[in-house]
Amino acid sequence: MSGGIAAYKSCELVRLLQQAGHEVRVMTTPNALRFVSPLTLQTLSGRPVRSDLFSHSEESEISHIELADWAEVVLIAPATAGLLARLAHGMADELVATVCLATRAPLVVAPAMNVNMYEHPATQANLDTLAKRGVHIVGPDTGELACGWEGAGRLVALEQLVAAVDRVTAEPTLAGEVFLITAGPTEEPLDPVRVLVNRSSGRMGFALGEEAARRGAEVVLVAGPVSLPTPAGVDRIDVQTAAQMQDAVLQALGRATVVIKAAAVADYRPETSEGQKMKRGASDWTIRLVPNPDILAEVARRKGSRTVVGFAAETQDVLGNARQKLEQKGCDLIVANDVSRPDVGFNVDRNEVWIIGPATSEVVHVPAATKREVAARILDRVRELRRA
Ligand code: PMT
């Protein structure tokens, strides 16, 4: 940690990292301890907090080189403009910068500061230098800042930092693959204020994107209108309608080696969209719907050596209907889920799926689990197919 107001959030970060199974030691710049007490950090991490390069009592327990060698990942959150400058210039004038210089572990930094400090050419040049050196930079987010300004400079959500750590420690089993993943609903406008939409939150597709990136794949995520943060390491393209999603998918298809269509694409759209807001009146408003293009079927037609995975959102005869979709759409795998259940499927954190294919008789059942865990099982199956 370095000395910015976001340091208070790092207390919670220690707990989240521990909950994710990591062992955590806290080291801080001297200024960070102006914002949080070492007692808090020590109690949360269960370890002494290191802050002084030259303290005799601290050095007797563990040297800064031993700390540098011990770490499998060094995560700096928050990373102030001052610390970024010291890291970029390889300085070793306090403990955190010195450990960063001495360690061979991957370095993840989460900048957090005033927007003007962040946008200053000096800070931007320092971040460029660090990125070129292979440092993983996560954030910052944009929004209201503790200093009263609005703009870029907020520490990213702590979950994103846990995911970034998770990603840099993961086995790169999907390195070399380019995943094109769709997520979320599509919205079909009726007029400038009303849309036809469905209950998809995008969580299933985002979990797939996050897990594929964690395993070393290059990921392009085409997202309908959802309110989810972009997973670390993922290239995101936002769209609204099915037609826009089709354009984005076909444009990105060229480089993709795996396509996964987790989006809930509207099968129909209004034949016409009103130019102005429809006024309330006494008479009915009849809307004629016309079919949207089937993006998955189109991708499967251009399959080549790609692996194409579709989803089937069913409310009855889940396996039977999904098997039919596998054959009709011509994909390699179809992931069936029951979207009539309140505990899994649409707009919740968990899912239960059946991964069917390439033959309709081949079925892997994934019992109810978090979408992240389900995503991991789907990617295991994709990898088996790729290797075969
Ligand atoms: O987003 P969440 O809240 O996390 O919920 C996840 C989910 C339930 C949306 C997801 O698990 C899921 O089932 N996604 C597919 C939803 C869907 O549209 O299913 P479908 O059976 O109607 O379509 C079959 C396949 O064809 C899907 O891969 C779909 O993306 C694709 N499709 C459908 C219509 C269309 N015009 N173009 C398509 O490409």
GROMACS .gro file of C-alpha atoms and ligand atoms in nm:
model
  427
    1MET     CA    1   0.000   0.000   0.000
    2SER     CA    2   0.108   0.355  -0.059
    3GLY     CA    3  -0.025   0.670   0.100
    4GLY     CA    4  -0.355   0.769  -0.058
    5ILE     CA    5  -0.704   0.797   0.085
    6ALA     CA    6  -0.804   0.472  -0.091
    7ALA     CA    7  -0.571   0.295   0.154
    8TYR     CA    8  -0.867   0.237   0.384
    9LYS     CA    9  -1.017   0.008   0.118
   10SER     CA   10  -0.708  -0.212   0.126
   11CYS     CA   11  -0.809  -0.339   0.470
   12GLU     CA   12  -1.107  -0.509   0.308
   13LEU     CA   13  -0.883  -0.620   0.021
   14VAL     CA   14  -0.668  -0.818   0.264
   15ARG     CA   15  -0.975  -1.012   0.372
   16LEU     CA   16  -1.097  -1.072   0.016
   17LEU     CA   17  -0.757  -1.204  -0.090
   18GLN     CA   18  -0.753  -1.438   0.208
   19GLN     CA   19  -1.105  -1.556   0.126
   20ALA     CA   20  -0.981  -1.634  -0.227
   21GLY     CA   21  -0.723  -1.865  -0.068
   22HIS     CA   22  -0.416  -1.640  -0.069
   23GLU     CA   23  -0.167  -1.587   0.212
   24VAL     CA   24  -0.121  -1.211   0.254
   25ARG     CA   25   0.160  -1.002   0.397
   26VAL     CA   26   0.118  -0.626   0.407
   27MET     CA   27   0.398  -0.381   0.335
   28THR     CA   28   0.339  -0.009   0.317
   29THR     CA   29   0.517   0.311   0.236
   30PRO     CA   30   0.564   0.526   0.547
   31ASN     CA   31   0.286   0.761   0.428
   32ALA     CA   32   0.027   0.482   0.398
   33LEU     CA   33   0.031   0.450   0.776
   34ARG     CA   34  -0.100   0.805   0.801
   35PHE     CA   35  -0.424   0.674   0.652
   36VAL     CA   36  -0.464   0.334   0.825
   37SER     CA   37  -0.326   0.191   1.143
   38PRO     CA   38  -0.073  -0.092   1.131
   39LEU     CA   39  -0.275  -0.262   1.404
   40THR     CA   40  -0.576  -0.293   1.169
   41LEU     CA   41  -0.363  -0.440   0.892
   42GLN     CA   42  -0.176  -0.669   1.127
   43THR     CA   43  -0.497  -0.800   1.282
   44LEU     CA   44  -0.655  -0.864   0.941
   45SER     CA   45  -0.351  -1.026   0.781
   46GLY     CA   46  -0.240  -1.209   1.094
   47ARG     CA   47   0.117  -1.100   1.017
   48PRO     CA   48   0.339  -0.810   1.120
   49VAL     CA   49   0.309  -0.513   0.887
   50ARG     CA   50   0.631  -0.404   0.717
   51SER     CA   51   0.686  -0.036   0.650
   52ASP     CA   52   1.042   0.054   0.741
   53LEU     CA   53   1.338  -0.043   0.526
   54PHE     CA   54   1.576   0.003   0.816
   55SER     CA   55   1.382  -0.094   1.128
   56HIS     CA   56   1.592  -0.325   1.346
   57SER     CA   57   1.292  -0.497   1.498
   58GLU     CA   58   1.131  -0.559   1.157
   59GLU     CA   59   1.460  -0.661   0.996
   60SER     CA   60   1.521  -0.916   1.269
   61GLU     CA   61   1.200  -1.093   1.168
   62ILE     CA   62   1.240  -1.084   0.792
   63SER     CA   63   1.463  -0.894   0.552
   64HIS     CA   64   1.322  -0.701   0.257
   65ILE     CA   65   1.495  -0.946   0.023
   66GLU     CA   66   1.329  -1.240   0.193
   67LEU     CA   67   0.995  -1.059   0.153
   68ALA     CA   68   1.069  -1.003  -0.217
   69ASP     CA   69   1.156  -1.370  -0.263
   70TRP     CA   70   0.859  -1.495  -0.063
   71ALA     CA   71   0.591  -1.318  -0.271
   72GLU     CA   72   0.431  -1.498  -0.564
   73VAL     CA   73   0.256  -1.174  -0.658
   74VAL     CA   74   0.316  -0.818  -0.543
   75LEU     CA   75  -0.006  -0.614  -0.552
   76ILE     CA   76   0.012  -0.241  -0.484
   77ALA     CA   77  -0.326  -0.093  -0.395
   78PRO     CA   78  -0.351   0.196  -0.386
   79ALA     CA   79  -0.055   0.301  -0.598
   80THR     CA   80  -0.003   0.676  -0.565
   81ALA     CA   81   0.155   0.901  -0.829
   82GLY     CA   82   0.465   0.924  -0.611
   83LEU     CA   83   0.510   0.549  -0.582
   84LEU     CA   84   0.448   0.499  -0.957
   85ALA     CA   85   0.725   0.753  -1.024
   86ARG     CA   86   0.966   0.573  -0.791
   87LEU     CA   87   0.882   0.234  -0.948
   88ALA     CA   88   0.922   0.369  -1.302
   89HIS     CA   89   1.265   0.505  -1.213
   90GLY     CA   90   1.377   0.195  -1.025
   91MET     CA   91   1.431   0.378  -0.699
   92ALA     CA   92   1.498   0.193  -0.375
   93ASP     CA   93   1.446   0.470  -0.121
   94GLU     CA   94   1.175   0.303   0.090
   95LEU     CA   95   1.054  -0.049   0.154
   96VAL     CA   96   0.778  -0.092  -0.109
   97ALA     CA   97   0.983   0.040  -0.402
   98THR     CA   98   1.282  -0.164  -0.285
   99VAL     CA   99   1.087  -0.490  -0.264
  100CYS     CA  100   0.940  -0.421  -0.612
  101LEU     CA  101   1.293  -0.382  -0.744
  102ALA     CA  102   1.414  -0.697  -0.573
  103THR     CA  103   1.127  -0.931  -0.652
  104ARG     CA  104   1.090  -1.162  -0.950
  105ALA     CA  105   0.717  -1.198  -0.882
  106PRO     CA  106   0.466  -1.039  -1.118
  107LEU     CA  107   0.371  -0.687  -1.013
  108VAL     CA  108   0.008  -0.567  -1.018
  109VAL     CA  109  -0.052  -0.198  -0.952
  110ALA     CA  110  -0.384  -0.025  -0.893
  111PRO     CA  111  -0.338   0.351  -0.937
  112ALA     CA  112  -0.560   0.577  -0.724
  113MET     CA  113  -0.514   0.953  -0.699
  114ASN     CA  114  -0.656   1.293  -0.793
  115VAL     CA  115  -0.761   1.313  -1.160
  116ASN     CA  116  -0.512   1.591  -1.242
  117MET     CA  117  -0.228   1.392  -1.092
  118TYR     CA  118  -0.341   1.085  -1.287
  119GLU     CA  119  -0.371   1.272  -1.616
  120HIS     CA  120  -0.041   1.457  -1.572
  121PRO     CA  121   0.201   1.362  -1.852
  122ALA     CA  122   0.459   1.257  -1.593
  123THR     CA  123   0.223   1.000  -1.437
  124GLN     CA  124   0.108   0.880  -1.780
  125ALA     CA  125   0.470   0.837  -1.891
  126ASN     CA  126   0.548   0.644  -1.571
  127LEU     CA  127   0.249   0.415  -1.628
  128ASP     CA  128   0.362   0.359  -1.990
  129THR     CA  129   0.709   0.268  -1.872
  130LEU     CA  130   0.571   0.024  -1.616
  131ALA     CA  131   0.328  -0.133  -1.866
  132LYS     CA  132   0.611  -0.182  -2.119
  133ARG     CA  133   0.808  -0.354  -1.844
  134GLY     CA  134   0.526  -0.605  -1.799
  135VAL     CA  135   0.367  -0.456  -1.489
  136HIS     CA  136  -0.009  -0.529  -1.477
  137ILE     CA  137  -0.195  -0.201  -1.435
  138VAL     CA  138  -0.554  -0.230  -1.313
  139GLY     CA  139  -0.765   0.084  -1.333
  140PRO     CA  140  -0.819   0.346  -1.220
  141ASP     CA  141  -1.197   0.383  -1.239
  142THR     CA  142  -1.370   0.707  -1.322
  143GLY     CA  143  -1.615   0.880  -1.088
  144GLU     CA  144  -1.638   1.098  -0.783
  145LEU     CA  145  -1.301   1.125  -0.607
  146ALA     CA  146  -1.238   1.167  -0.234
  147CYS     CA  147  -1.063   1.500  -0.307
  148GLY     CA  148  -1.389   1.643  -0.445
  149TRP     CA  149  -1.297   1.622  -0.814
  150GLU     CA  150  -1.473   1.400  -1.071
  151GLY     CA  151  -1.278   1.191  -1.320
  152ALA     CA  152  -1.028   0.908  -1.353
  153GLY     CA  153  -0.848   0.822  -1.031
  154ARG     CA  154  -1.070   0.595  -0.822
  155LEU     CA  155  -0.932   0.265  -0.700
  156VAL     CA  156  -1.105  -0.011  -0.901
  157ALA     CA  157  -1.353  -0.244  -0.729
  158LEU     CA  158  -1.166  -0.474  -0.492
  159GLU     CA  159  -1.310  -0.780  -0.667
  160GLN     CA  160  -1.127  -0.668  -0.981
  161LEU     CA  161  -0.800  -0.667  -0.790
  162VAL     CA  162  -0.862  -1.016  -0.655
  163ALA     CA  163  -0.938  -1.125  -1.014
  164ALA     CA  164  -0.618  -0.963  -1.140
  165VAL     CA  165  -0.413  -1.152  -0.881
  166ASP     CA  166  -0.597  -1.468  -0.973
  167ARG     CA  167  -0.519  -1.408  -1.340
  168VAL     CA  168  -0.147  -1.353  -1.302
  169THR     CA  169  -0.113  -1.668  -1.090
  170ALA     CA  170  -0.321  -1.889  -1.325
  171GLU     CA  171  -0.178  -2.158  -1.552
  172PRO     CA  172  -0.192  -2.018  -1.909
  173THR     CA  173  -0.365  -2.326  -2.051
  174LEU     CA  174  -0.551  -2.122  -2.315
  175ALA     CA  175  -0.255  -1.911  -2.427
  176GLY     CA  176  -0.259  -1.864  -2.804
  177GLU     CA  177  -0.638  -1.893  -2.829
  178VAL     CA  178  -0.854  -1.596  -2.924
  179PHE     CA  179  -1.199  -1.614  -2.764
  180LEU     CA  180  -1.493  -1.420  -2.901
  181ILE     CA  181  -1.768  -1.424  -2.638
  182THR     CA  182  -2.111  -1.260  -2.637
  183ALA     CA  183  -2.296  -1.169  -2.319
  184GLY     CA  184  -2.610  -1.003  -2.191
  185PRO     CA  185  -2.939  -0.920  -2.358
  186THR     CA  186  -3.001  -0.722  -2.673
  187GLU     CA  187  -3.242  -0.429  -2.664
  188GLU     CA  188  -3.471  -0.364  -2.959
  189PRO     CA  189  -3.608  -0.007  -2.960
  190LEU     CA  190  -3.980   0.058  -3.003
  191ASP     CA  191  -3.935   0.433  -2.985
  192PRO     CA  192  -3.668   0.660  -2.835
  193VAL     CA  193  -3.766   0.566  -2.477
  194ARG     CA  194  -3.902   0.209  -2.491
  195VAL     CA  195  -3.722  -0.117  -2.569
  196LEU     CA  196  -3.793  -0.489  -2.599
  197VAL     CA  197  -3.549  -0.665  -2.371
  198ASN     CA  198  -3.504  -0.987  -2.170
  199ARG     CA  199  -3.381  -1.078  -1.823
  200SER     CA  200  -3.019  -1.156  -1.906
  201SER     CA  201  -2.770  -0.977  -1.678
  202GLY     CA  202  -2.458  -1.072  -1.874
  203ARG     CA  203  -2.303  -1.251  -1.575
  204MET     CA  204  -2.263  -1.589  -1.749
  205GLY     CA  205  -2.085  -1.439  -2.050
  206PHE     CA  206  -1.869  -1.210  -1.837
  207ALA     CA  207  -1.767  -1.505  -1.617
  208LEU     CA  208  -1.658  -1.690  -1.931
  209GLY     CA  209  -1.459  -1.388  -2.048
  210GLU     CA  210  -1.292  -1.346  -1.711
  211GLU     CA  211  -1.200  -1.713  -1.682
  212ALA     CA  212  -1.071  -1.738  -2.042
  213ALA     CA  213  -0.850  -1.430  -1.986
  214ARG     CA  214  -0.730  -1.578  -1.658
  215ARG     CA  215  -0.619  -1.887  -1.848
  216GLY     CA  216  -0.415  -1.679  -2.091
  217ALA     CA  217  -0.655  -1.644  -2.385
  218GLU     CA  218  -0.700  -1.320  -2.574
  219VAL     CA  219  -1.066  -1.231  -2.518
  220VAL     CA  220  -1.305  -1.009  -2.712
  221LEU     CA  221  -1.633  -0.969  -2.524
  222VAL     CA  222  -1.931  -0.835  -2.718
  223ALA     CA  223  -2.174  -0.714  -2.453
  224GLY     CA  224  -2.536  -0.609  -2.475
  225PRO     CA  225  -2.661  -0.340  -2.234
  226VAL     CA  226  -2.545  -0.464  -1.890
  227SER     CA  227  -2.411  -0.292  -1.582
  228LEU     CA  228  -2.106  -0.508  -1.514
  229PRO     CA  229  -1.741  -0.401  -1.491
  230THR     CA  230  -1.516  -0.522  -1.770
  231PRO     CA  231  -1.311  -0.820  -1.649
  232ALA     CA  232  -0.937  -0.762  -1.637
  233GLY     CA  233  -0.755  -0.848  -1.958
  234VAL     CA  234  -1.072  -0.847  -2.168
  235ASP     CA  235  -1.134  -0.631  -2.474
  236ARG     CA  236  -1.501  -0.520  -2.455
  237ILE     CA  237  -1.732  -0.402  -2.734
  238ASP     CA  238  -2.070  -0.264  -2.622
  239VAL     CA  239  -2.375  -0.304  -2.846
  240GLN     CA  240  -2.747  -0.251  -2.808
  241THR     CA  241  -2.941  -0.439  -3.074
  242ALA     CA  242  -2.912  -0.787  -3.226
  243ALA     CA  243  -2.811  -0.629  -3.558
  244GLN     CA  244  -2.527  -0.441  -3.385
  245MET     CA  245  -2.422  -0.760  -3.207
  246GLN     CA  246  -2.415  -0.944  -3.539
  247ASP     CA  247  -2.194  -0.671  -3.694
  248ALA     CA  248  -1.955  -0.673  -3.399
  249VAL     CA  249  -1.931  -1.055  -3.396
  250LEU     CA  250  -1.872  -1.086  -3.770
  251GLN     CA  251  -1.609  -0.812  -3.758
  252ALA     CA  252  -1.416  -0.980  -3.476
  253LEU     CA  253  -1.465  -1.332  -3.614
  254GLY     CA  254  -1.157  -1.334  -3.836
  255ARG     CA  255  -0.903  -1.382  -3.558
  256ALA     CA  256  -1.124  -1.587  -3.325
  257THR     CA  257  -1.032  -1.950  -3.261
  258VAL     CA  258  -1.322  -2.008  -3.021
  259VAL     CA  259  -1.666  -1.844  -3.024
  260ILE     CA  260  -1.902  -1.871  -2.727
  261LYS     CA  261  -2.250  -1.723  -2.761
  262ALA     CA  262  -2.383  -1.674  -2.409
  263ALA     CA  263  -2.586  -1.366  -2.505
  264ALA     CA  264  -2.962  -1.377  -2.493
  265VAL     CA  265  -3.021  -1.232  -2.837
  266ALA     CA  266  -3.371  -1.106  -2.912
  267ASP     CA  267  -3.521  -1.343  -3.167
  268TYR     CA  268  -3.755  -1.068  -3.288
  269ARG     CA  269  -3.742  -0.692  -3.325
  270PRO     CA  270  -4.015  -0.439  -3.399
  271GLU     CA  271  -4.057  -0.400  -3.775
  272THR     CA  272  -4.037  -0.024  -3.729
  273SER     CA  273  -3.906   0.193  -3.450
  274GLU     CA  274  -4.095   0.520  -3.396
  275GLY     CA  275  -3.889   0.835  -3.447
  276GLN     CA  276  -4.058   1.015  -3.157
  277LYS     CA  277  -4.194   0.894  -2.824
  278MET     CA  278  -4.533   0.730  -2.876
  279LYS     CA  279  -4.798   0.930  -2.689
  280ARG     CA  280  -5.047   0.756  -2.467
  281GLY     CA  281  -5.389   0.742  -2.634
  282ALA     CA  282  -5.722   0.566  -2.613
  283SER     CA  283  -5.652   0.321  -2.897
  284ASP     CA  284  -5.432   0.006  -2.894
  285TRP     CA  285  -5.071   0.013  -3.004
  286THR     CA  286  -5.005  -0.288  -3.223
  287ILE     CA  287  -4.641  -0.382  -3.273
  288ARG     CA  288  -4.541  -0.610  -3.557
  289LEU     CA  289  -4.226  -0.812  -3.487
  290VAL     CA  290  -3.990  -0.947  -3.750
  291PRO     CA  291  -3.718  -1.212  -3.697
  292ASN     CA  292  -3.363  -1.107  -3.615
  293PRO     CA  293  -3.070  -1.279  -3.784
  294ASP     CA  294  -2.948  -1.596  -3.609
  295ILE     CA  295  -2.590  -1.493  -3.525
  296LEU     CA  296  -2.487  -1.831  -3.388
  297ALA     CA  297  -2.603  -2.016  -3.699
  298GLU     CA  298  -2.421  -1.761  -3.916
  299VAL     CA  299  -2.097  -1.809  -3.717
  300ALA     CA  300  -2.133  -2.188  -3.737
  301ARG     CA  301  -2.170  -2.163  -4.116
  302ARG     CA  302  -1.829  -1.989  -4.126
  303LYS     CA  303  -1.678  -2.226  -3.870
  304GLY     CA  304  -1.357  -2.342  -4.037
  305SER     CA  305  -1.119  -2.472  -3.769
  306ARG     CA  306  -1.289  -2.269  -3.494
  307THR     CA  307  -1.472  -2.419  -3.199
  308VAL     CA  308  -1.823  -2.277  -3.179
  309VAL     CA  309  -2.024  -2.300  -2.857
  310GLY     CA  310  -2.387  -2.196  -2.824
  311PHE     CA  311  -2.617  -2.176  -2.526
  312ALA     CA  312  -2.976  -2.301  -2.507
  313ALA     CA  313  -3.208  -2.117  -2.268
  314GLU     CA  314  -3.500  -2.355  -2.212
  315THR     CA  315  -3.805  -2.370  -1.990
  316GLN     CA  316  -3.915  -2.728  -2.072
  317ASP     CA  317  -3.755  -3.049  -2.202
  318VAL     CA  318  -3.420  -2.876  -2.151
  319LEU     CA  319  -3.198  -3.154  -2.287
  320GLY     CA  320  -3.429  -3.247  -2.576
  321ASN     CA  321  -3.463  -2.888  -2.700
  322ALA     CA  322  -3.092  -2.819  -2.654
  323ARG     CA  323  -2.998  -3.127  -2.858
  324GLN     CA  324  -3.221  -3.000  -3.139
  325LYS     CA  325  -3.049  -2.659  -3.125
  326LEU     CA  326  -2.705  -2.823  -3.140
  327GLU     CA  327  -2.805  -2.993  -3.467
  328GLN     CA  328  -3.003  -2.704  -3.617
  329LYS     CA  329  -2.741  -2.437  -3.548
  330GLY     CA  330  -2.443  -2.657  -3.638
  331CYS     CA  331  -2.217  -2.572  -3.341
  332ASP     CA  332  -1.966  -2.799  -3.166
  333LEU     CA  333  -2.111  -2.769  -2.817
  334ILE     CA  334  -2.434  -2.638  -2.673
  335VAL     CA  335  -2.466  -2.539  -2.309
  336ALA     CA  336  -2.821  -2.603  -2.190
  337ASN     CA  337  -2.971  -2.425  -1.892
  338ASP     CA  338  -3.319  -2.414  -1.740
  339VAL     CA  339  -3.422  -2.049  -1.732
  340SER     CA  340  -3.755  -2.117  -1.561
  341ARG     CA  341  -3.578  -2.172  -1.226
  342PRO     CA  342  -3.532  -1.875  -0.991
  343ASP     CA  343  -3.208  -2.008  -0.833
  344VAL     CA  344  -3.007  -2.050  -1.155
  345GLY     CA  345  -3.000  -1.909  -1.510
  346PHE     CA  346  -3.113  -1.553  -1.573
  347ASN     CA  347  -2.994  -1.266  -1.355
  348VAL     CA  348  -2.853  -1.464  -1.059
  349ASP     CA  349  -2.496  -1.559  -0.961
  350ARG     CA  350  -2.536  -1.933  -1.008
  351ASN     CA  351  -2.613  -2.168  -1.291
  352GLU     CA  352  -2.660  -2.538  -1.358
  353VAL     CA  353  -2.581  -2.657  -1.708
  354TRP     CA  354  -2.550  -2.955  -1.935
  355ILE     CA  355  -2.271  -2.929  -2.192
  356ILE     CA  356  -2.384  -3.128  -2.495
  357GLY     CA  357  -2.173  -3.223  -2.796
  358PRO     CA  358  -2.016  -3.270  -3.036
  359ALA     CA  359  -2.250  -3.574  -3.060
  360THR     CA  360  -2.594  -3.522  -2.909
  361SER     CA  361  -2.531  -3.824  -2.682
  362GLU     CA  362  -2.222  -3.668  -2.520
  363VAL     CA  363  -2.337  -3.478  -2.211
  364VAL     CA  364  -2.139  -3.329  -1.922
  365HIS     CA  365  -2.361  -3.221  -1.632
  366VAL     CA  366  -2.237  -2.928  -1.422
  367PRO     CA  367  -2.445  -2.915  -1.100
  368ALA     CA  368  -2.549  -2.576  -0.960
  369ALA     CA  369  -2.242  -2.363  -0.889
  370THR     CA  370  -2.128  -2.003  -0.925
  371LYS     CA  371  -2.120  -1.880  -1.285
  372ARG     CA  372  -1.743  -1.851  -1.254
  373GLU     CA  373  -1.718  -2.220  -1.163
  374VAL     CA  374  -1.958  -2.314  -1.442
  375ALA     CA  375  -1.749  -2.105  -1.683
  376ALA     CA  376  -1.439  -2.296  -1.573
  377ARG     CA  377  -1.606  -2.630  -1.653
  378ILE     CA  378  -1.722  -2.507  -1.995
  379LEU     CA  379  -1.368  -2.391  -2.075
  380ASP     CA  380  -1.226  -2.728  -1.960
  381ARG     CA  381  -1.456  -2.894  -2.215
  382VAL     CA  382  -1.361  -2.644  -2.487
  383ARG     CA  383  -0.995  -2.713  -2.420
  384GLU     CA  384  -1.051  -3.089  -2.448
  385LEU     CA  385  -1.209  -3.034  -2.789
  386ARG     CA  386  -0.929  -2.801  -2.903
  387ARG     CA  387  -0.665  -3.054  -2.802
  388ALA     CA  388  -0.851  -3.338  -2.970
  389PMT     O1  389  -2.687  -1.322  -1.856
  389PMT     P1  390  -2.721  -1.401  -1.732
  389PMT     O2  391  -2.819  -1.330  -1.642
  389PMT     O3  392  -2.597  -1.448  -1.660
  389PMT     O4  393  -2.799  -1.533  -1.779
  389PMT     C1  394  -2.731  -1.631  -1.853
  389PMT     C2  395  -2.817  -1.683  -1.969
  389PMT     C3  396  -2.939  -1.756  -1.913
  389PMT     C4  397  -2.861  -1.568  -2.059
  389PMT     C5  398  -2.723  -1.780  -2.049
  389PMT     O5  399  -2.684  -1.886  -1.967
  389PMT     C6  400  -2.793  -1.833  -2.174
  389PMT     O6  401  -2.868  -1.929  -2.171
  389PMT     N1  402  -2.770  -1.768  -2.291
  389PMT     C7  403  -2.838  -1.794  -2.418
  389PMT     C8  404  -2.973  -1.731  -2.419
  389PMT     C9  405  -3.048  -1.753  -2.551
  389PMT     O7  406  -3.069  -1.663  -2.625
  389PMT     O8  407  -3.078  -1.878  -2.574
  389PMT     P2  408  -3.161  -1.931  -2.704
  389PMT     O9  409  -3.190  -2.072  -2.671
  389PMT    O10  410  -3.273  -1.839  -2.732
  389PMT    O11  411  -3.055  -1.919  -2.822
  389PMT    C10  412  -2.969  -2.026  -2.858
  389PMT    C11  413  -2.834  -1.973  -2.901
  389PMT    O12  414  -2.846  -1.896  -3.019
  389PMT    C12  415  -2.766  -1.884  -2.799
  389PMT    O13  416  -2.629  -1.914  -2.800
  389PMT    C13  417  -2.790  -1.744  -2.853
  389PMT    O14  418  -2.684  -1.654  -2.818
  389PMT    C14  419  -2.793  -1.768  -3.002
  389PMT     N2  420  -2.878  -1.674  -3.077
  389PMT    C15  421  -3.012  -1.668  -3.053
  389PMT    C16  422  -3.090  -1.585  -3.129
  389PMT    C17  423  -3.031  -1.507  -3.231
  389PMT     N3  424  -3.103  -1.425  -3.305
  389PMT     N4  425  -2.898  -1.516  -3.251
  389PMT    C18  426  -2.822  -1.598  -3.177
  389PMT    O15  427  -2.699  -1.605  -3.197
   0.00000   0.00000   0.00000
